[in-house]
Short mmCIF file of N, CA, C and O in Angstrom, two decimals:
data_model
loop_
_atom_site.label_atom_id
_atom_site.label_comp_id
_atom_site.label_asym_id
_atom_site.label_seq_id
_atom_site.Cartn_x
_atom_site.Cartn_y
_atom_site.Cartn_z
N UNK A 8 -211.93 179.91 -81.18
CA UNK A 8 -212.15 180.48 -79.86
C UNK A 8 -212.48 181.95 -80.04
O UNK A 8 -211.63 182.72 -80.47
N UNK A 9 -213.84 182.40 -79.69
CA UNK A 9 -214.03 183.59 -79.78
C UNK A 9 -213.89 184.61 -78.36
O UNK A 9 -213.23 184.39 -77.34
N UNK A 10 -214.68 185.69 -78.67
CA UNK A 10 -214.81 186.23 -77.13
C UNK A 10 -213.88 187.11 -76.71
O UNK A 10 -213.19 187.84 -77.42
N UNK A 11 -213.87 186.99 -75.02
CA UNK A 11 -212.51 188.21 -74.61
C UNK A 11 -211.55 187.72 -74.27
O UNK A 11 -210.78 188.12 -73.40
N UNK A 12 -211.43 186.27 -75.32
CA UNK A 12 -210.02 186.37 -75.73
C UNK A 12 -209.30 187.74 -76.80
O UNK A 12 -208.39 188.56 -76.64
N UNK A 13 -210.25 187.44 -77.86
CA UNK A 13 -210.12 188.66 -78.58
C UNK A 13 -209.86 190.31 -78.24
O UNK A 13 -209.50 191.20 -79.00
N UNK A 14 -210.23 190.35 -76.58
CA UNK A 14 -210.00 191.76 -76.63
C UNK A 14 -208.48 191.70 -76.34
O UNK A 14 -207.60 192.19 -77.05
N UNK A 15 -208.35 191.22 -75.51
CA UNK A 15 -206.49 191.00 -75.66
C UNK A 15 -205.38 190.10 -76.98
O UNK A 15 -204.33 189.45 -76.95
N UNK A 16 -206.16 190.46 -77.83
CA UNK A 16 -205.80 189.54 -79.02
C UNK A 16 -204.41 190.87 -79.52
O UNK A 16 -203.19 190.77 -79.58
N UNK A 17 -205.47 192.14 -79.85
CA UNK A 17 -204.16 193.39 -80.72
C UNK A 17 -203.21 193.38 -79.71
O UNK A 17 -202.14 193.30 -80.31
N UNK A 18 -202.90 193.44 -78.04
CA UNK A 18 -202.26 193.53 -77.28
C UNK A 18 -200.85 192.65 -77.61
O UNK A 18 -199.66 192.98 -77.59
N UNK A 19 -201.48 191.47 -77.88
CA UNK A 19 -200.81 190.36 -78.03
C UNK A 19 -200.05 190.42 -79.21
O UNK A 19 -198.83 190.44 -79.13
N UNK A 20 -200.53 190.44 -80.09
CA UNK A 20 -200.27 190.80 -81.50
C UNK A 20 -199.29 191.90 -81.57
O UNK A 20 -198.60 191.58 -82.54
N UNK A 21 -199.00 192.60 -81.27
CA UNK A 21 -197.92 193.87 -81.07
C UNK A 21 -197.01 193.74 -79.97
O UNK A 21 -196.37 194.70 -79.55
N UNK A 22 -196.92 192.55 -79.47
CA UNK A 22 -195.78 192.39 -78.47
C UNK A 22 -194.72 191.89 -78.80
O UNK A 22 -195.01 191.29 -79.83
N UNK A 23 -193.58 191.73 -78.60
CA UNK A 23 -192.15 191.69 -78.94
C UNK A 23 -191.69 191.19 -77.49
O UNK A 23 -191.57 191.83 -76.44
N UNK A 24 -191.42 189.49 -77.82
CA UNK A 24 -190.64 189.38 -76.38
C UNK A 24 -190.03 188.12 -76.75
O UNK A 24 -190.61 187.38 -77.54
N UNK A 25 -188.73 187.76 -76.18
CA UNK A 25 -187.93 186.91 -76.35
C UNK A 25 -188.66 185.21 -75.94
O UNK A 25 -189.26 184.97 -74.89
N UNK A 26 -188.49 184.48 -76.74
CA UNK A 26 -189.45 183.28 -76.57
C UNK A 26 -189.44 182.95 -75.10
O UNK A 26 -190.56 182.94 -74.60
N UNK A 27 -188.32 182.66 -74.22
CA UNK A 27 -187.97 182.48 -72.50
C UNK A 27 -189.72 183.18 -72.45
O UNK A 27 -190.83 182.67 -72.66
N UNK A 28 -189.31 184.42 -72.11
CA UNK A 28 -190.19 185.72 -71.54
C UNK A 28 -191.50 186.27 -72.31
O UNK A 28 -191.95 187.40 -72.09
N UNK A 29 -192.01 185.47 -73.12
CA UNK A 29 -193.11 185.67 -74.07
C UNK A 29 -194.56 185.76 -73.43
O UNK A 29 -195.49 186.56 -73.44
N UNK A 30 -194.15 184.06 -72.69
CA UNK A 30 -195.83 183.87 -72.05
C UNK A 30 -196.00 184.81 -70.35
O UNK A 30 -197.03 185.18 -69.79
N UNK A 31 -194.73 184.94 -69.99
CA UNK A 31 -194.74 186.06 -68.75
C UNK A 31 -195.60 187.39 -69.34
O UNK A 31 -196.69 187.78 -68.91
N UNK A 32 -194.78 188.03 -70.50
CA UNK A 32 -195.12 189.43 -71.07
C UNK A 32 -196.90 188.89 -71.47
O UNK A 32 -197.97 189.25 -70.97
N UNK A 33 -196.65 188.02 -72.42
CA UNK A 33 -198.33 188.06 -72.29
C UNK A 33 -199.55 187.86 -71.26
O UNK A 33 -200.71 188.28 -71.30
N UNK A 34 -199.02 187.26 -70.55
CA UNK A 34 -199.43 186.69 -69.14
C UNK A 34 -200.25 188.52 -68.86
O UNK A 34 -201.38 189.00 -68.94
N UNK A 35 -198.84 189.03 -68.52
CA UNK A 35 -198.98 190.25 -68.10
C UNK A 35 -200.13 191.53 -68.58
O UNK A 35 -201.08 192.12 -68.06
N UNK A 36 -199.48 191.55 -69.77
CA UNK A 36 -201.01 192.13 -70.61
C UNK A 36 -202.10 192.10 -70.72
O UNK A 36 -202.84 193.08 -70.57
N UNK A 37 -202.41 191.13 -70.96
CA UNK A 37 -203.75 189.84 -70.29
C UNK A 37 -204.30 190.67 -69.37
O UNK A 37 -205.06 191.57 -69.75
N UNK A 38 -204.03 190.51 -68.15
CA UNK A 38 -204.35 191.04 -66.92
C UNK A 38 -204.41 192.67 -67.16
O UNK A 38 -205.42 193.33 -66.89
N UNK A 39 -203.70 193.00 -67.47
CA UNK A 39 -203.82 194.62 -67.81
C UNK A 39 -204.90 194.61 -68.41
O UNK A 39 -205.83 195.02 -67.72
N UNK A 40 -205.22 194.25 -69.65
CA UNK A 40 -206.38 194.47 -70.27
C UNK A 40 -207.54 193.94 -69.56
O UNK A 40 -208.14 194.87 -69.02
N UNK A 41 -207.89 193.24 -69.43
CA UNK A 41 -208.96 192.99 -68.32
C UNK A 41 -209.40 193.69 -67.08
O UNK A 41 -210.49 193.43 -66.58
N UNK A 42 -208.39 194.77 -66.42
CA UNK A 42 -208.63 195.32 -65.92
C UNK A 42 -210.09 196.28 -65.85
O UNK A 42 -211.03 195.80 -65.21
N UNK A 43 -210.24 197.40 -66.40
CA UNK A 43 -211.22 197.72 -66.55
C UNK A 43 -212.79 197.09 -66.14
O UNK A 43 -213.55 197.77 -65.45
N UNK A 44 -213.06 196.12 -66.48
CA UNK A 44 -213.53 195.44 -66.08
C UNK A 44 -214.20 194.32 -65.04
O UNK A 44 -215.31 193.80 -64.89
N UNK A 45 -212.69 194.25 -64.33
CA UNK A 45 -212.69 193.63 -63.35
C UNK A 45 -213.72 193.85 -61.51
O UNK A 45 -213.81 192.93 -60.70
N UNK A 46 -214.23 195.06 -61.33
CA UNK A 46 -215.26 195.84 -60.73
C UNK A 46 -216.84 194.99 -60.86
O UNK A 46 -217.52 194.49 -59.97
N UNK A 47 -217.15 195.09 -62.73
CA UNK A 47 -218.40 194.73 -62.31
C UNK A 47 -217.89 192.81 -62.39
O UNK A 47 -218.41 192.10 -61.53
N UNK A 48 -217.02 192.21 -63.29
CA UNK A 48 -216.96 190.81 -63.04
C UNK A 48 -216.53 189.88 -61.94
O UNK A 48 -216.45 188.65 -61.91
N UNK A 49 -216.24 190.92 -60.92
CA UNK A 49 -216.22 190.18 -59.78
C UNK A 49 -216.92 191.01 -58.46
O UNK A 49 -216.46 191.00 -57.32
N UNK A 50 -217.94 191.60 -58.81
CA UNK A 50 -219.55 192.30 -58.35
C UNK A 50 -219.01 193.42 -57.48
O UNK A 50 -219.78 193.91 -56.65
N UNK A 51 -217.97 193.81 -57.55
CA UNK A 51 -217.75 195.39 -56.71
C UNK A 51 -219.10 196.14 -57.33
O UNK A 51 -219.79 196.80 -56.56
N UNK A 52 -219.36 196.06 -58.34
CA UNK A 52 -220.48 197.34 -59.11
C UNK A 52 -221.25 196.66 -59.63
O UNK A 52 -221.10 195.44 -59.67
N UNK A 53 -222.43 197.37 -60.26
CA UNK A 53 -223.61 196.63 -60.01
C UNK A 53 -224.00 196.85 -62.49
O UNK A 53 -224.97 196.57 -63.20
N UNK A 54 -222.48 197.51 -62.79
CA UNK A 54 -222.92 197.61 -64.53
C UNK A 54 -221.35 197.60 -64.37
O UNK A 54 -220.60 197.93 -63.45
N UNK A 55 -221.13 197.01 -65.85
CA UNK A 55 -219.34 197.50 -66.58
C UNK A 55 -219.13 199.11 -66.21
O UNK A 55 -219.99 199.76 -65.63
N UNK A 56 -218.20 199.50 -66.52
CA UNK A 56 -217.94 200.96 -66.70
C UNK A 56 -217.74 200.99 -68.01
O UNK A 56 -217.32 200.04 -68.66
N UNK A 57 -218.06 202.23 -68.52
CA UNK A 57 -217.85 202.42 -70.04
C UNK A 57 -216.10 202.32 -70.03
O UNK A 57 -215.71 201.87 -71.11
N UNK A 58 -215.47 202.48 -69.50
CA UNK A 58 -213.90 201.81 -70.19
C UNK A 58 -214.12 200.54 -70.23
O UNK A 58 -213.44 199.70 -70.82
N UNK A 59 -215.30 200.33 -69.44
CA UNK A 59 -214.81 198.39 -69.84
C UNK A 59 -215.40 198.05 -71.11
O UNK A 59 -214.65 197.39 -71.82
N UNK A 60 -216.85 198.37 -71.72
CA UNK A 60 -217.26 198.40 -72.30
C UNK A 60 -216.58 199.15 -73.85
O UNK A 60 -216.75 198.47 -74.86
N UNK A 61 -216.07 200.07 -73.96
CA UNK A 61 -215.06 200.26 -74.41
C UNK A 61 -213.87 199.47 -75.15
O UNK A 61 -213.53 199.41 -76.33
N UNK A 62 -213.38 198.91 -73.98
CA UNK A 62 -212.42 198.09 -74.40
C UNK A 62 -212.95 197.18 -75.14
O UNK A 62 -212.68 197.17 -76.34
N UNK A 63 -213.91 196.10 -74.53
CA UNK A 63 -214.51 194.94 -75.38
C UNK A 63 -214.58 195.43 -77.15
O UNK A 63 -214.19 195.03 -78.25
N UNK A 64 -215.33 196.55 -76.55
CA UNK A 64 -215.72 197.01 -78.21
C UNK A 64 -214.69 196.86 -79.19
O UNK A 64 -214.70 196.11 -80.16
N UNK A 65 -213.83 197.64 -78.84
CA UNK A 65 -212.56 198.26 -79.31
C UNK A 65 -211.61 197.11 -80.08
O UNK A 65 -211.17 197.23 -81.22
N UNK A 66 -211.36 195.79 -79.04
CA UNK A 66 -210.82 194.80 -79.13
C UNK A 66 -211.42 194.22 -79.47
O UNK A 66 -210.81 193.16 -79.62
N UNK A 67 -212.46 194.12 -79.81
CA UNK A 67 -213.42 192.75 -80.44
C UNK A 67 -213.07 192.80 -81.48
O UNK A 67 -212.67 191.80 -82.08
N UNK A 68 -213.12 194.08 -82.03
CA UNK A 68 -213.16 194.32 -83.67
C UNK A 68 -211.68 194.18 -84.24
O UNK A 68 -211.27 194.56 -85.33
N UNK A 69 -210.89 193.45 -83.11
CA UNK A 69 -209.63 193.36 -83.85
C UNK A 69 -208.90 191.88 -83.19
O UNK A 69 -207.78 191.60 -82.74
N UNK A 70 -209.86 191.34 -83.34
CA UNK A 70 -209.55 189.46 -82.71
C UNK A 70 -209.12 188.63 -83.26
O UNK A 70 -208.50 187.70 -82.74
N UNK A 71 -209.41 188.80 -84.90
CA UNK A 71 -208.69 187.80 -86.02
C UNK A 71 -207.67 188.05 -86.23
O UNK A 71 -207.31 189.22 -86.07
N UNK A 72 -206.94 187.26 -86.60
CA UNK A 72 -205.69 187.04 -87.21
C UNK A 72 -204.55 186.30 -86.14
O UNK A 72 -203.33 186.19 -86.27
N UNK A 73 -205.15 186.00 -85.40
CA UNK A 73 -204.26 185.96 -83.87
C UNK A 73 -203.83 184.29 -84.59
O UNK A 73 -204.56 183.88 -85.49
N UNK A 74 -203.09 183.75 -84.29
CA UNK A 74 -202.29 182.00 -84.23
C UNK A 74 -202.74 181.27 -82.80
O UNK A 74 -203.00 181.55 -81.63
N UNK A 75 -202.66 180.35 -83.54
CA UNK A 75 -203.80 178.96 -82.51
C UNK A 75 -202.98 178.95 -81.29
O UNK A 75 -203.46 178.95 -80.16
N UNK A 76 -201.60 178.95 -81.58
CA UNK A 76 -200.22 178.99 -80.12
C UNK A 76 -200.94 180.18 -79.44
O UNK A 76 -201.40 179.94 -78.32
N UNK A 77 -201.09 181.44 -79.96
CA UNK A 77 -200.65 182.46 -79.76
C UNK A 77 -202.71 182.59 -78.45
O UNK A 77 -203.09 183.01 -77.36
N UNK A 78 -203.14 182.02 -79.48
CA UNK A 78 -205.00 182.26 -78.99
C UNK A 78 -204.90 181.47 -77.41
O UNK A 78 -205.43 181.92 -76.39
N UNK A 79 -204.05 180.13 -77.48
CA UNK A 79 -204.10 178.94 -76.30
C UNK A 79 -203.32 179.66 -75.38
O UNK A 79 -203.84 179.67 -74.27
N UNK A 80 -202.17 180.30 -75.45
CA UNK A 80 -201.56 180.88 -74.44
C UNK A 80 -202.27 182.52 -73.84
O UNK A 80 -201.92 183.02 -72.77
N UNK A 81 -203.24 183.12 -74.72
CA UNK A 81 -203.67 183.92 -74.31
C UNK A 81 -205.01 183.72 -73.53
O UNK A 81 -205.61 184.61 -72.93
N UNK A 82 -205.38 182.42 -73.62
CA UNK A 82 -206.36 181.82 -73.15
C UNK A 82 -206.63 181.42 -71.58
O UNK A 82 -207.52 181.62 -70.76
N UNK A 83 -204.83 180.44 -71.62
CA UNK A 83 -204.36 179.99 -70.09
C UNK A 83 -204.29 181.39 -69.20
O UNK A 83 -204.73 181.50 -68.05
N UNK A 84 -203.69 182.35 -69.90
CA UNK A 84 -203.45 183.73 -68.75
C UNK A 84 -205.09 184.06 -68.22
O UNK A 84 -205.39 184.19 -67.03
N UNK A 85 -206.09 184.16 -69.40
CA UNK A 85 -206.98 184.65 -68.95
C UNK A 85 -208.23 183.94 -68.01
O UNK A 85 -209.17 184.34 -67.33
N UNK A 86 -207.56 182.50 -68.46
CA UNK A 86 -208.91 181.32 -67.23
C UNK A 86 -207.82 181.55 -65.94
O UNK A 86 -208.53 181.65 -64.94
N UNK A 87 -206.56 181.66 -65.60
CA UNK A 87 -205.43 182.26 -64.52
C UNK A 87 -205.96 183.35 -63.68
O UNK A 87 -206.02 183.45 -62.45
N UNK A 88 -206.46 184.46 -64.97
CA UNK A 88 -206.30 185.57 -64.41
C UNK A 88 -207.74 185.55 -63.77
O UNK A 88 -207.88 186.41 -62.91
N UNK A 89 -208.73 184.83 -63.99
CA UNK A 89 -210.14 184.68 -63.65
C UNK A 89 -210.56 184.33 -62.85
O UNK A 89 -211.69 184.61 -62.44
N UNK A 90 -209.12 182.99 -61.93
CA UNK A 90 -209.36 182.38 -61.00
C UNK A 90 -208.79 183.41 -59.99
O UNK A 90 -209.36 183.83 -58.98
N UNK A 91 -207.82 183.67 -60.37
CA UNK A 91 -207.31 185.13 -59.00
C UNK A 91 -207.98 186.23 -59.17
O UNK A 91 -207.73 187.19 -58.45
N UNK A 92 -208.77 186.30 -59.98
CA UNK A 92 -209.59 187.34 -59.44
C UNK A 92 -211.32 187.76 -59.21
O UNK A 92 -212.00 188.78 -59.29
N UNK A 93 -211.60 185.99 -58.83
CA UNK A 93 -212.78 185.55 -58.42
C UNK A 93 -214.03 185.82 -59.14
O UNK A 93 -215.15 185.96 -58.65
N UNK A 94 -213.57 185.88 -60.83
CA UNK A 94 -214.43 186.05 -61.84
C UNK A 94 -216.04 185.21 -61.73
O UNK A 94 -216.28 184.01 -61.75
N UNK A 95 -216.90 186.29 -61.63
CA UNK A 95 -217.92 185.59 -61.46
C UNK A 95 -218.40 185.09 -62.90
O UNK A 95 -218.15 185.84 -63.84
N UNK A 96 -218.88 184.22 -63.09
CA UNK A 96 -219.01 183.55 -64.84
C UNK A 96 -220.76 184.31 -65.15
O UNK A 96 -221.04 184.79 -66.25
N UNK A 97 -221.42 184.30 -64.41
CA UNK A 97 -222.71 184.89 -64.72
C UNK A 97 -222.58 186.31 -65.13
O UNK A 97 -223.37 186.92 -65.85
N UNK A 98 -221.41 186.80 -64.54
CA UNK A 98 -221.66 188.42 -64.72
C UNK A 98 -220.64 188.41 -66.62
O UNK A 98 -220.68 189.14 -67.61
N UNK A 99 -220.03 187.43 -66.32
CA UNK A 99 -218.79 187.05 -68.14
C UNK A 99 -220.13 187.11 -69.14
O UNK A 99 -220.23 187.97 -70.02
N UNK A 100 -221.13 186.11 -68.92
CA UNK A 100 -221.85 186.09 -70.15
C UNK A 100 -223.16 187.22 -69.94
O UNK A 100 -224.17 187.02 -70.61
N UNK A 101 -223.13 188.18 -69.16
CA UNK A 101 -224.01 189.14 -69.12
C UNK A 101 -223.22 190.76 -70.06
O UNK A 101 -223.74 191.66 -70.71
N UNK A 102 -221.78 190.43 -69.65
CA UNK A 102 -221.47 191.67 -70.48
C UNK A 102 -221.69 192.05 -71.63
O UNK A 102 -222.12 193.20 -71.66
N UNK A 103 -221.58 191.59 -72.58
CA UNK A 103 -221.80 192.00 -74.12
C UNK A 103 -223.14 192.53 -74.08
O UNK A 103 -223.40 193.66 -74.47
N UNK A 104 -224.10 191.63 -73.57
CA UNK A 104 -225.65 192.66 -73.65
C UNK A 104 -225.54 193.77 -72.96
O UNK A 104 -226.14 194.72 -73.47
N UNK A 105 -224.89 194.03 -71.77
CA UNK A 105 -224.81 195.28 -71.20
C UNK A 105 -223.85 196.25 -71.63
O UNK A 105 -223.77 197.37 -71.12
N UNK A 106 -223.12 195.84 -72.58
CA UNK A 106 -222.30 196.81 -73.18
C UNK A 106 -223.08 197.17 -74.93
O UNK A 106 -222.74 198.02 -75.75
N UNK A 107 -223.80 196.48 -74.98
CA UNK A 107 -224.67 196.50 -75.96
C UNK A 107 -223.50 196.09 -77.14
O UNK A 107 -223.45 196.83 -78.12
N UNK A 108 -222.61 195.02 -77.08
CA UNK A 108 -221.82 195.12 -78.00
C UNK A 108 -222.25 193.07 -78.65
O UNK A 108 -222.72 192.14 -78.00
N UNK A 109 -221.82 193.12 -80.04
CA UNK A 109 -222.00 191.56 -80.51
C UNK A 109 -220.51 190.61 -79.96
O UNK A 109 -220.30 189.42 -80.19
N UNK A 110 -219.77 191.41 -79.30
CA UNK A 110 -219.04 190.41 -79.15
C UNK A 110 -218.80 189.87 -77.91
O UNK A 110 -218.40 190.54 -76.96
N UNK A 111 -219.09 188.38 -77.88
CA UNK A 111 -219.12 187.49 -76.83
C UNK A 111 -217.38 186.96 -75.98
O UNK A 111 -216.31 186.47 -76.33
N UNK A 112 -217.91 187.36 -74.99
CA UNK A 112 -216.31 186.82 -74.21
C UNK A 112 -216.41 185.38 -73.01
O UNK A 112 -216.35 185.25 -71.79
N UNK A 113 -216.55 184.74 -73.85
CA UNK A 113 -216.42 183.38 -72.77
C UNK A 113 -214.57 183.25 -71.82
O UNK A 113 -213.55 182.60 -72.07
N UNK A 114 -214.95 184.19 -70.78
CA UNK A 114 -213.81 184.34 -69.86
C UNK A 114 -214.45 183.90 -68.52
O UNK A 114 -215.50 184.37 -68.08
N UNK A 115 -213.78 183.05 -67.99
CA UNK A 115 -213.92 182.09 -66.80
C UNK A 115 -213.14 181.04 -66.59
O UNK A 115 -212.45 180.52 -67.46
N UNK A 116 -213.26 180.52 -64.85
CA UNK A 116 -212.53 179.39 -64.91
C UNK A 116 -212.52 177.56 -65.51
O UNK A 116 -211.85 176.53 -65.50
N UNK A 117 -213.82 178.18 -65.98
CA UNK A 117 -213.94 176.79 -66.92
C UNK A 117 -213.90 176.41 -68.44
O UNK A 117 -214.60 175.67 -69.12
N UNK A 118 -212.32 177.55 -68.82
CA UNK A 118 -212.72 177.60 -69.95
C UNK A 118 -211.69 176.54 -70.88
O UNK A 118 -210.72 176.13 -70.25
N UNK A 119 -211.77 176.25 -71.75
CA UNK A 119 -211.16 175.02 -72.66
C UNK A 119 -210.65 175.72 -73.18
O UNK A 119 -211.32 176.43 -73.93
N UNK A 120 -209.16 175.92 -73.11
CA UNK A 120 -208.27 176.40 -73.80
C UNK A 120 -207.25 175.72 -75.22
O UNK A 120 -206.39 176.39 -75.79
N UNK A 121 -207.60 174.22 -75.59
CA UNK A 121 -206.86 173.69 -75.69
C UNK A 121 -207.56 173.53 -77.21
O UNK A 121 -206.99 173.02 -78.17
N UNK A 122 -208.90 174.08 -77.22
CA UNK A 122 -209.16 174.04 -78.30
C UNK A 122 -209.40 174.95 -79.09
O UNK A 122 -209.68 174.69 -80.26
#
């Protein structure tokens, strides 16, 4: 699973939370990180903002190493966080070219998490 899963991948990766409260805390992060973004992927604006662009960058380059548990639960928060926040999917696979960056974020509500 590639994409902007990966930008919330280091987030994830550096969290510390009691198994109960794990997928809440990540849940949570998730959404934080996506923030930035959230303007042009659900068409308030008409380009990313360079923090969003930014971020992708930033986090792309640090997506490996993540665990298959760890990728599927960061996955569910983010097709979650996509549906509450009326993620448009055309504007998901337009970012990377407009951020001029190689890394692809298949984030939407139709996304297959399971694999």
């Amino acid at each position: 699973m590639k994409g902007f899963l990966g930008l919330v991948l280091l987030v994830l990766l550096v969290s510390y939370a009691s198994p109960i409260s794990a997928g809440v805390v990540i849940c949570k992060k998730v959404k934080d990180a996506v923030q930035p973004c959230v303007p042009y992927l659900t068409a308030s604006v008409s380009s990313p903002s360079s923090d969003c662009c930014q971020v992708l960058t930033k986090f792309g380059k640090r997506a490996s190493g993540a665990s298959p548990k760890l990728k599927e639960t960061a996955c569910n928060c983010l097709k979650k966080a996509a549906k509450e926040m009326n993620v448009m999917d055309d504007r998901v696979s337009k970012l990377s070219k407009l951020c001029k960056s190689d890394f692809n974020m298949p984030f939407s509500t139709k996304m297959e998490c399971s694999k």
